[in-house]
């Protein structure tokens, strides 16, 4: 199957890069992580898998990410969640299977809450809801918090490349979108894949999602030696197997 690529005008001076392939429903939607994009191993492996099955799929870049326009430093959870809804509303029809990686898992939860009639199921890969609060702000030492408050941005070393910029706006906005504060009003099936050797997002967060989501249909797969990315061949095979089972069960 051939992917169609394009750009979605957000009407605010930015546009989102996207790739969409037609096929059977429900449409698989890949939601990338923080500072990641739609060309990563998981996104491209899932696109190839959907093409082989004849399943519809959408992947895209949030504003300030990948091939989309916009300044990453201006981005927030609210902005990127709105990007996801805009792309889904403009480029897909019918039921969806959301696949969110890291931050994309948080975006998937917010999307499932916002579009309950459209989301048939969701998959979280090292899902990181509320990470701006739990894994950033609460993990900062007092001098780091002071720098963030004074300068509006804090650069944190990253094992994946250049230092990660954390803005005060990102932290403040993230507090408005927390989901692990009580029950999560999601009733669709949820599948959670998480590496127990993940140095970035504790696998216990997947347990919290399972505990707080309203749906009784939650399954967690823990990969004992799995890292944060879960992009090894065996990890990608697990992802394909997980998505295939949902498509088979909840597809048209």
PDB file of C-alpha atoms in Angstrom:
ATOM      1  CA  UNK A   1       0.000   0.000   0.000  1.00  0.00           C
ATOM      2  CA  UNK A   2       1.104   3.562  -0.703  1.00  0.00           C
ATOM      3  CA  UNK A   3       1.268   6.232   1.934  1.00  0.00           C
ATOM      4  CA  UNK A   4      -0.031   9.700   1.163  1.00  0.00           C
ATOM      5  CA  UNK A   5       1.972  12.471   2.777  1.00  0.00           C
ATOM      6  CA  UNK A   6       0.927  16.028   3.408  1.00  0.00           C
ATOM      7  CA  UNK A   7       0.764  18.946   5.799  1.00  0.00           C
ATOM      8  CA  UNK A   8      -2.112  20.044   7.996  1.00  0.00           C
ATOM      9  CA  UNK A   9      -2.522  23.776   8.540  1.00  0.00           C
ATOM     10  CA  UNK A  10      -3.260  24.339  12.224  1.00  0.00           C
ATOM     11  CA  UNK A  11      -4.434  27.903  11.579  1.00  0.00           C
ATOM     12  CA  UNK A  12      -1.991  29.300  14.107  1.00  0.00           C
ATOM     13  CA  UNK A  13       1.069  29.710  11.910  1.00  0.00           C
ATOM     14  CA  UNK A  14       2.164  26.085  12.188  1.00  0.00           C
ATOM     15  CA  UNK A  15       1.458  23.014  10.123  1.00  0.00           C
ATOM     16  CA  UNK A  16       1.811  19.325  10.892  1.00  0.00           C
ATOM     17  CA  UNK A  17       3.610  16.807   8.700  1.00  0.00           C
ATOM     18  CA  UNK A  18       1.631  13.574   8.307  1.00  0.00           C
ATOM     19  CA  UNK A  19       1.633  10.242   6.465  1.00  0.00           C
ATOM     20  CA  UNK A  20      -1.584   8.301   5.928  1.00  0.00           C
ATOM     21  CA  UNK A  21      -2.367   5.028   4.248  1.00  0.00           C
ATOM     22  CA  UNK A  22      -5.852   3.889   3.362  1.00  0.00           C
ATOM     23  CA  UNK A  23      -7.069   0.474   4.433  1.00  0.00           C
ATOM     24  CA  UNK A  24      -9.431  -1.454   6.627  1.00  0.00           C
ATOM     25  CA  UNK A  25     -10.513  -0.005   9.921  1.00  0.00           C
ATOM     26  CA  UNK A  26     -10.013   0.686  12.664  1.00  0.00           C
ATOM     27  CA  UNK A  27      -7.286   3.171  11.766  1.00  0.00           C
ATOM     28  CA  UNK A  28      -4.041   2.736  13.701  1.00  0.00           C
ATOM     29  CA  UNK A  29      -2.769   6.120  14.915  1.00  0.00           C
ATOM     30  CA  UNK A  30       0.826   6.364  16.134  1.00  0.00           C
ATOM     31  CA  UNK A  31       1.534   9.054  18.730  1.00  0.00           C
ATOM     32  CA  UNK A  32       5.281   9.719  19.147  1.00  0.00           C
ATOM     33  CA  UNK A  33       7.121  10.591  22.314  1.00  0.00           C
ATOM     34  CA  UNK A  34       8.737  13.766  23.625  1.00  0.00           C
ATOM     35  CA  UNK A  35      11.270  15.008  21.033  1.00  0.00           C
ATOM     36  CA  UNK A  36      10.503  11.984  18.823  1.00  0.00           C
ATOM     37  CA  UNK A  37       8.819  11.862  15.441  1.00  0.00           C
ATOM     38  CA  UNK A  38       7.033   9.652  12.927  1.00  0.00           C
ATOM     39  CA  UNK A  39      10.258   8.333  11.363  1.00  0.00           C
ATOM     40  CA  UNK A  40      11.330   6.327  14.423  1.00  0.00           C
ATOM     41  CA  UNK A  41      11.690   2.559  14.488  1.00  0.00           C
ATOM     42  CA  UNK A  42       8.338   1.858  16.139  1.00  0.00           C
ATOM     43  CA  UNK A  43       6.393   4.190  13.851  1.00  0.00           C
ATOM     44  CA  UNK A  44       7.928   2.857  10.640  1.00  0.00           C
ATOM     45  CA  UNK A  45       7.679  -0.773  11.763  1.00  0.00           C
ATOM     46  CA  UNK A  46       4.010  -0.248  12.547  1.00  0.00           C
ATOM     47  CA  UNK A  47       3.448   1.425   9.162  1.00  0.00           C
ATOM     48  CA  UNK A  48       4.992  -1.544   7.371  1.00  0.00           C
ATOM     49  CA  UNK A  49       2.913  -3.937   9.461  1.00  0.00           C
ATOM     50  CA  UNK A  50      -0.315  -2.086   8.659  1.00  0.00           C
ATOM     51  CA  UNK A  51       0.576  -2.013   4.967  1.00  0.00           C
ATOM     52  CA  UNK A  52       1.067  -5.778   4.974  1.00  0.00           C
ATOM     53  CA  UNK A  53      -2.317  -6.284   6.650  1.00  0.00           C
ATOM     54  CA  UNK A  54      -4.144  -3.769   4.537  1.00  0.00           C
ATOM     55  CA  UNK A  55      -4.975  -1.744   7.650  1.00  0.00           C
ATOM     56  CA  UNK A  56      -5.384   2.020   7.660  1.00  0.00           C
ATOM     57  CA  UNK A  57      -2.764   4.007   9.546  1.00  0.00           C
ATOM     58  CA  UNK A  58      -1.966   7.617  10.388  1.00  0.00           C
ATOM     59  CA  UNK A  59       1.320   8.906  11.727  1.00  0.00           C
ATOM     60  CA  UNK A  60       2.302  12.542  12.164  1.00  0.00           C
ATOM     61  CA  UNK A  61       4.675  14.928  13.919  1.00  0.00           C
ATOM     62  CA  UNK A  62       3.553  17.286  16.665  1.00  0.00           C
ATOM     63  CA  UNK A  63       4.322  20.961  16.173  1.00  0.00           C
ATOM     64  CA  UNK A  64       7.985  21.646  16.866  1.00  0.00           C
ATOM     65  CA  UNK A  65       8.826  17.991  16.189  1.00  0.00           C
ATOM     66  CA  UNK A  66      10.260  16.232  13.153  1.00  0.00           C
ATOM     67  CA  UNK A  67       9.118  17.704   9.831  1.00  0.00           C
ATOM     68  CA  UNK A  68       6.340  19.839  11.341  1.00  0.00           C
ATOM     69  CA  UNK A  69       6.799  23.571  11.724  1.00  0.00           C
ATOM     70  CA  UNK A  70       6.897  25.418  15.007  1.00  0.00           C
ATOM     71  CA  UNK A  71       9.397  25.943  17.797  1.00  0.00           C
ATOM     72  CA  UNK A  72       9.797  22.986  20.165  1.00  0.00           C
ATOM     73  CA  UNK A  73      10.425  25.392  23.064  1.00  0.00           C
ATOM     74  CA  UNK A  74       6.921  26.814  22.613  1.00  0.00           C
ATOM     75  CA  UNK A  75       5.297  23.382  22.831  1.00  0.00           C
ATOM     76  CA  UNK A  76       3.240  22.059  25.727  1.00  0.00           C
ATOM     77  CA  UNK A  77       1.222  18.950  26.520  1.00  0.00           C
ATOM     78  CA  UNK A  78      -1.938  20.905  25.752  1.00  0.00           C
ATOM     79  CA  UNK A  79      -0.563  22.040  22.393  1.00  0.00           C
ATOM     80  CA  UNK A  80       0.536  18.561  21.360  1.00  0.00           C
ATOM     81  CA  UNK A  81      -2.701  16.943  22.544  1.00  0.00           C
ATOM     82  CA  UNK A  82      -4.580  19.483  20.436  1.00  0.00           C
ATOM     83  CA  UNK A  83      -2.316  18.641  17.478  1.00  0.00           C
ATOM     84  CA  UNK A  84      -3.268  14.978  17.858  1.00  0.00           C
ATOM     85  CA  UNK A  85      -6.989  15.733  17.907  1.00  0.00           C
ATOM     86  CA  UNK A  86      -6.668  18.038  14.902  1.00  0.00           C
ATOM     87  CA  UNK A  87      -4.824  15.393  12.871  1.00  0.00           C
ATOM     88  CA  UNK A  88      -7.263  12.645  13.856  1.00  0.00           C
ATOM     89  CA  UNK A  89     -10.343  14.758  13.148  1.00  0.00           C
ATOM     90  CA  UNK A  90      -9.075  16.009   9.787  1.00  0.00           C
ATOM     91  CA  UNK A  91      -7.424  12.874   8.418  1.00  0.00           C
ATOM     92  CA  UNK A  92      -9.316   9.848   9.758  1.00  0.00           C
ATOM     93  CA  UNK A  93     -12.850   8.511   9.968  1.00  0.00           C
ATOM     94  CA  UNK A  94     -14.395   5.708  11.979  1.00  0.00           C
ATOM     95  CA  UNK A  95     -12.859   3.802  14.844  1.00  0.00           C
ATOM     96  CA  UNK A  96      -9.251   4.165  15.981  1.00  0.00           C
ATOM     97  CA  UNK A  97      -6.569   2.121  17.696  1.00  0.00           C
ATOM     98  CA  UNK A  98      -4.211   4.586  19.357  1.00  0.00           C
ATOM     99  CA  UNK A  99      -0.576   3.551  19.841  1.00  0.00           C
ATOM    100  CA  UNK A 100       1.302   5.985  22.073  1.00  0.00           C
ATOM    101  CA  UNK A 101       5.004   5.840  22.877  1.00  0.00           C
ATOM    102  CA  UNK A 102       6.237   7.469  26.109  1.00  0.00           C
ATOM    103  CA  UNK A 103       4.687  10.958  26.050  1.00  0.00           C
ATOM    104  CA  UNK A 104       2.486   9.614  23.270  1.00  0.00           C
ATOM    105  CA  UNK A 105       0.934   7.333  25.881  1.00  0.00           C
ATOM    106  CA  UNK A 106      -0.171  10.415  27.821  1.00  0.00           C
ATOM    107  CA  UNK A 107      -1.492  11.974  24.598  1.00  0.00           C
ATOM    108  CA  UNK A 108      -3.335   8.716  23.825  1.00  0.00           C
ATOM    109  CA  UNK A 109      -5.066   8.801  27.211  1.00  0.00           C
ATOM    110  CA  UNK A 110      -6.107  12.426  26.708  1.00  0.00           C
ATOM    111  CA  UNK A 111      -7.335  11.594  23.195  1.00  0.00           C
ATOM    112  CA  UNK A 112      -9.350   8.602  24.404  1.00  0.00           C
ATOM    113  CA  UNK A 113     -11.028  10.826  26.987  1.00  0.00           C
ATOM    114  CA  UNK A 114     -11.753  13.523  24.396  1.00  0.00           C
ATOM    115  CA  UNK A 115     -13.025  11.148  21.683  1.00  0.00           C
ATOM    116  CA  UNK A 116     -14.584   8.203  23.564  1.00  0.00           C
ATOM    117  CA  UNK A 117     -16.921   7.260  20.709  1.00  0.00           C
ATOM    118  CA  UNK A 118     -14.060   6.914  18.243  1.00  0.00           C
ATOM    119  CA  UNK A 119     -11.340   5.089  20.171  1.00  0.00           C
ATOM    120  CA  UNK A 120     -11.777   1.308  19.929  1.00  0.00           C
ATOM    121  CA  UNK A 121      -8.597   0.493  21.874  1.00  0.00           C
ATOM    122  CA  UNK A 122      -5.241   1.927  22.856  1.00  0.00           C
ATOM    123  CA  UNK A 123      -1.695   0.663  23.316  1.00  0.00           C
ATOM    124  CA  UNK A 124       0.885   2.348  25.524  1.00  0.00           C
ATOM    125  CA  UNK A 125       4.604   1.728  24.982  1.00  0.00           C
ATOM    126  CA  UNK A 126       6.463   2.873  28.104  1.00  0.00           C
ATOM    127  CA  UNK A 127       3.518   5.218  28.594  1.00  0.00           C
ATOM    128  CA  UNK A 128       4.476   8.339  30.538  1.00  0.00           C
ATOM    129  CA  UNK A 129       1.357  10.162  31.741  1.00  0.00           C
ATOM    130  CA  UNK A 130       1.986  13.153  33.996  1.00  0.00           C
ATOM    131  CA  UNK A 131       5.752  12.974  33.340  1.00  0.00           C
ATOM    132  CA  UNK A 132       6.170  16.757  33.470  1.00  0.00           C
ATOM    133  CA  UNK A 133       5.114  16.639  37.120  1.00  0.00           C
ATOM    134  CA  UNK A 134       6.309  13.222  38.297  1.00  0.00           C
ATOM    135  CA  UNK A 135       9.520  12.766  36.319  1.00  0.00           C
ATOM    136  CA  UNK A 136      10.612  16.346  35.722  1.00  0.00           C
ATOM    137  CA  UNK A 137       9.434  18.866  38.327  1.00  0.00           C
ATOM    138  CA  UNK A 138       9.369  16.505  41.314  1.00  0.00           C
ATOM    139  CA  UNK A 139      12.797  15.104  40.340  1.00  0.00           C
ATOM    140  CA  UNK A 140      14.475  18.519  40.198  1.00  0.00           C
ATOM    141  CA  UNK A 141      16.799  19.680  42.939  1.00  0.00           C
ATOM    142  CA  UNK A 142      16.066  23.124  44.425  1.00  0.00           C
ATOM    143  CA  UNK A 143      18.850  24.816  42.372  1.00  0.00           C
ATOM    144  CA  UNK A 144      17.380  23.349  39.168  1.00  0.00           C
ATOM    145  CA  UNK A 145      13.907  24.590  40.044  1.00  0.00           C
ATOM    146  CA  UNK A 146      15.371  28.017  40.758  1.00  0.00           C
ATOM    147  CA  UNK A 147      17.091  28.088  37.351  1.00  0.00           C
ATOM    148  CA  UNK A 148      13.869  27.037  35.635  1.00  0.00           C
ATOM    149  CA  UNK A 149      11.848  29.697  37.414  1.00  0.00           C
ATOM    150  CA  UNK A 150      14.457  32.391  36.726  1.00  0.00           C
ATOM    151  CA  UNK A 151      15.383  31.595  33.107  1.00  0.00           C
ATOM    152  CA  UNK A 152      12.191  29.929  31.905  1.00  0.00           C
ATOM    153  CA  UNK A 153      14.137  26.927  30.620  1.00  0.00           C
ATOM    154  CA  UNK A 154      16.407  24.256  32.082  1.00  0.00           C
ATOM    155  CA  UNK A 155      18.711  22.106  29.938  1.00  0.00           C
ATOM    156  CA  UNK A 156      19.017  18.576  31.269  1.00  0.00           C
ATOM    157  CA  UNK A 157      21.661  16.074  30.004  1.00  0.00           C
ATOM    158  CA  UNK A 158      20.215  13.299  27.845  1.00  0.00           C
ATOM    159  CA  UNK A 159      21.602   9.886  26.943  1.00  0.00           C
ATOM    160  CA  UNK A 160      19.919  10.219  23.560  1.00  0.00           C
ATOM    161  CA  UNK A 161      21.830  13.261  22.275  1.00  0.00           C
ATOM    162  CA  UNK A 162      21.726  16.994  22.940  1.00  0.00           C
ATOM    163  CA  UNK A 163      20.551  18.204  26.352  1.00  0.00           C
ATOM    164  CA  UNK A 164      16.787  18.202  26.799  1.00  0.00           C
ATOM    165  CA  UNK A 165      15.241  21.674  27.193  1.00  0.00           C
ATOM    166  CA  UNK A 166      12.526  21.787  29.843  1.00  0.00           C
ATOM    167  CA  UNK A 167      10.533  25.000  29.859  1.00  0.00           C
ATOM    168  CA  UNK A 168       8.598  26.520  32.725  1.00  0.00           C
ATOM    169  CA  UNK A 169       5.594  26.720  30.397  1.00  0.00           C
ATOM    170  CA  UNK A 170       5.790  22.969  29.744  1.00  0.00           C
ATOM    171  CA  UNK A 171       5.713  22.236  33.487  1.00  0.00           C
ATOM    172  CA  UNK A 172       2.924  24.708  34.231  1.00  0.00           C
ATOM    173  CA  UNK A 173       0.755  23.542  31.344  1.00  0.00           C
ATOM    174  CA  UNK A 174       1.372  19.877  32.122  1.00  0.00           C
ATOM    175  CA  UNK A 175      -0.194  20.413  35.549  1.00  0.00           C
ATOM    176  CA  UNK A 176      -3.461  21.227  33.758  1.00  0.00           C
ATOM    177  CA  UNK A 177      -3.547  17.860  31.965  1.00  0.00           C
ATOM    178  CA  UNK A 178      -2.659  15.359  34.691  1.00  0.00           C
ATOM    179  CA  UNK A 179      -4.571  12.061  34.439  1.00  0.00           C
ATOM    180  CA  UNK A 180      -3.253  10.006  37.360  1.00  0.00           C
ATOM    181  CA  UNK A 181      -5.155  12.082  39.898  1.00  0.00           C
ATOM    182  CA  UNK A 182      -8.173   9.810  40.264  1.00  0.00           C
ATOM    183  CA  UNK A 183     -10.166   7.578  37.976  1.00  0.00           C
ATOM    184  CA  UNK A 184      -9.506   7.952  34.245  1.00  0.00           C
ATOM    185  CA  UNK A 185     -12.807   7.954  32.296  1.00  0.00           C
ATOM    186  CA  UNK A 186     -11.678   5.521  29.601  1.00  0.00           C
ATOM    187  CA  UNK A 187     -13.722   2.417  28.859  1.00  0.00           C
ATOM    188  CA  UNK A 188     -11.947   1.022  25.812  1.00  0.00           C
ATOM    189  CA  UNK A 189      -9.458  -1.877  26.034  1.00  0.00           C
ATOM    190  CA  UNK A 190      -5.937  -0.808  27.023  1.00  0.00           C
ATOM    191  CA  UNK A 191      -2.709  -2.711  26.396  1.00  0.00           C
ATOM    192  CA  UNK A 192       0.472  -1.539  28.109  1.00  0.00           C
ATOM    193  CA  UNK A 193       3.998  -2.633  27.135  1.00  0.00           C
ATOM    194  CA  UNK A 194       6.801  -1.553  29.463  1.00  0.00           C
ATOM    195  CA  UNK A 195      10.447  -2.455  29.968  1.00  0.00           C
ATOM    196  CA  UNK A 196      11.474  -3.131  33.541  1.00  0.00           C
ATOM    197  CA  UNK A 197      14.957  -1.831  32.723  1.00  0.00           C
ATOM    198  CA  UNK A 198      13.507   1.491  31.530  1.00  0.00           C
ATOM    199  CA  UNK A 199      15.785   4.224  32.975  1.00  0.00           C
ATOM    200  CA  UNK A 200      13.419   7.062  32.061  1.00  0.00           C
ATOM    201  CA  UNK A 201       9.848   6.030  32.886  1.00  0.00           C
ATOM    202  CA  UNK A 202       9.234   3.643  35.815  1.00  0.00           C
ATOM    203  CA  UNK A 203       7.229   0.601  34.780  1.00  0.00           C
ATOM    204  CA  UNK A 204       5.055   1.131  37.846  1.00  0.00           C
ATOM    205  CA  UNK A 205       3.363   3.961  35.937  1.00  0.00           C
ATOM    206  CA  UNK A 206       1.725   1.316  33.757  1.00  0.00           C
ATOM    207  CA  UNK A 207       0.300  -0.238  36.916  1.00  0.00           C
ATOM    208  CA  UNK A 208      -1.119   3.146  37.899  1.00  0.00           C
ATOM    209  CA  UNK A 209      -2.843   3.478  34.544  1.00  0.00           C
ATOM    210  CA  UNK A 210      -4.340   0.006  34.937  1.00  0.00           C
ATOM    211  CA  UNK A 211      -5.565   0.820  38.437  1.00  0.00           C
ATOM    212  CA  UNK A 212      -7.152   4.135  37.566  1.00  0.00           C
ATOM    213  CA  UNK A 213      -8.683   3.549  34.130  1.00  0.00           C
ATOM    214  CA  UNK A 214     -12.401   2.813  34.257  1.00  0.00           C
ATOM    215  CA  UNK A 215     -12.147  -0.048  31.776  1.00  0.00           C
ATOM    216  CA  UNK A 216     -11.778  -3.562  33.215  1.00  0.00           C
ATOM    217  CA  UNK A 217     -10.032  -4.656  30.013  1.00  0.00           C
ATOM    218  CA  UNK A 218      -6.403  -3.766  30.731  1.00  0.00           C
ATOM    219  CA  UNK A 219      -3.425  -6.021  30.108  1.00  0.00           C
ATOM    220  CA  UNK A 220       0.183  -5.225  30.954  1.00  0.00           C
ATOM    221  CA  UNK A 221       3.219  -6.909  29.410  1.00  0.00           C
ATOM    222  CA  UNK A 222       6.466  -6.294  31.281  1.00  0.00           C
ATOM    223  CA  UNK A 223       9.693  -6.908  29.383  1.00  0.00           C
ATOM    224  CA  UNK A 224      12.263  -7.675  32.077  1.00  0.00           C
ATOM    225  CA  UNK A 225      15.322  -6.518  30.113  1.00  0.00           C
ATOM    226  CA  UNK A 226      13.456  -3.929  28.060  1.00  0.00           C
ATOM    227  CA  UNK A 227      14.719  -0.342  27.913  1.00  0.00           C
ATOM    228  CA  UNK A 228      12.674   2.815  27.364  1.00  0.00           C
ATOM    229  CA  UNK A 229      12.542   2.659  23.601  1.00  0.00           C
ATOM    230  CA  UNK A 230      11.458  -0.989  23.239  1.00  0.00           C
ATOM    231  CA  UNK A 231      12.700  -0.924  19.640  1.00  0.00           C
ATOM    232  CA  UNK A 232      14.665  -4.168  19.449  1.00  0.00           C
ATOM    233  CA  UNK A 233      13.430  -6.775  16.944  1.00  0.00           C
ATOM    234  CA  UNK A 234      11.760  -8.779  19.717  1.00  0.00           C
ATOM    235  CA  UNK A 235      10.141  -5.619  21.111  1.00  0.00           C
ATOM    236  CA  UNK A 236       8.783  -4.663  17.682  1.00  0.00           C
ATOM    237  CA  UNK A 237       7.459  -8.190  17.240  1.00  0.00           C
ATOM    238  CA  UNK A 238       5.625  -7.832  20.559  1.00  0.00           C
ATOM    239  CA  UNK A 239       4.156  -4.519  19.401  1.00  0.00           C
ATOM    240  CA  UNK A 240       2.955  -6.029  16.124  1.00  0.00           C
ATOM    241  CA  UNK A 241       1.416  -8.982  17.958  1.00  0.00           C
ATOM    242  CA  UNK A 242      -0.360  -6.677  20.394  1.00  0.00           C
ATOM    243  CA  UNK A 243      -1.786  -4.406  17.699  1.00  0.00           C
ATOM    244  CA  UNK A 244      -2.760  -7.360  15.498  1.00  0.00           C
ATOM    245  CA  UNK A 245      -4.807  -8.910  18.309  1.00  0.00           C
ATOM    246  CA  UNK A 246      -6.687  -5.632  18.833  1.00  0.00           C
ATOM    247  CA  UNK A 247      -7.336  -5.188  15.120  1.00  0.00           C
ATOM    248  CA  UNK A 248      -8.584  -8.748  14.841  1.00  0.00           C
ATOM    249  CA  UNK A 249     -10.864  -8.363  17.832  1.00  0.00           C
ATOM    250  CA  UNK A 250     -12.180  -4.835  17.315  1.00  0.00           C
ATOM    251  CA  UNK A 251     -11.850  -4.367  13.552  1.00  0.00           C
ATOM    252  CA  UNK A 252     -14.797  -4.147  11.246  1.00  0.00           C
TER     253      UNK A 252
END
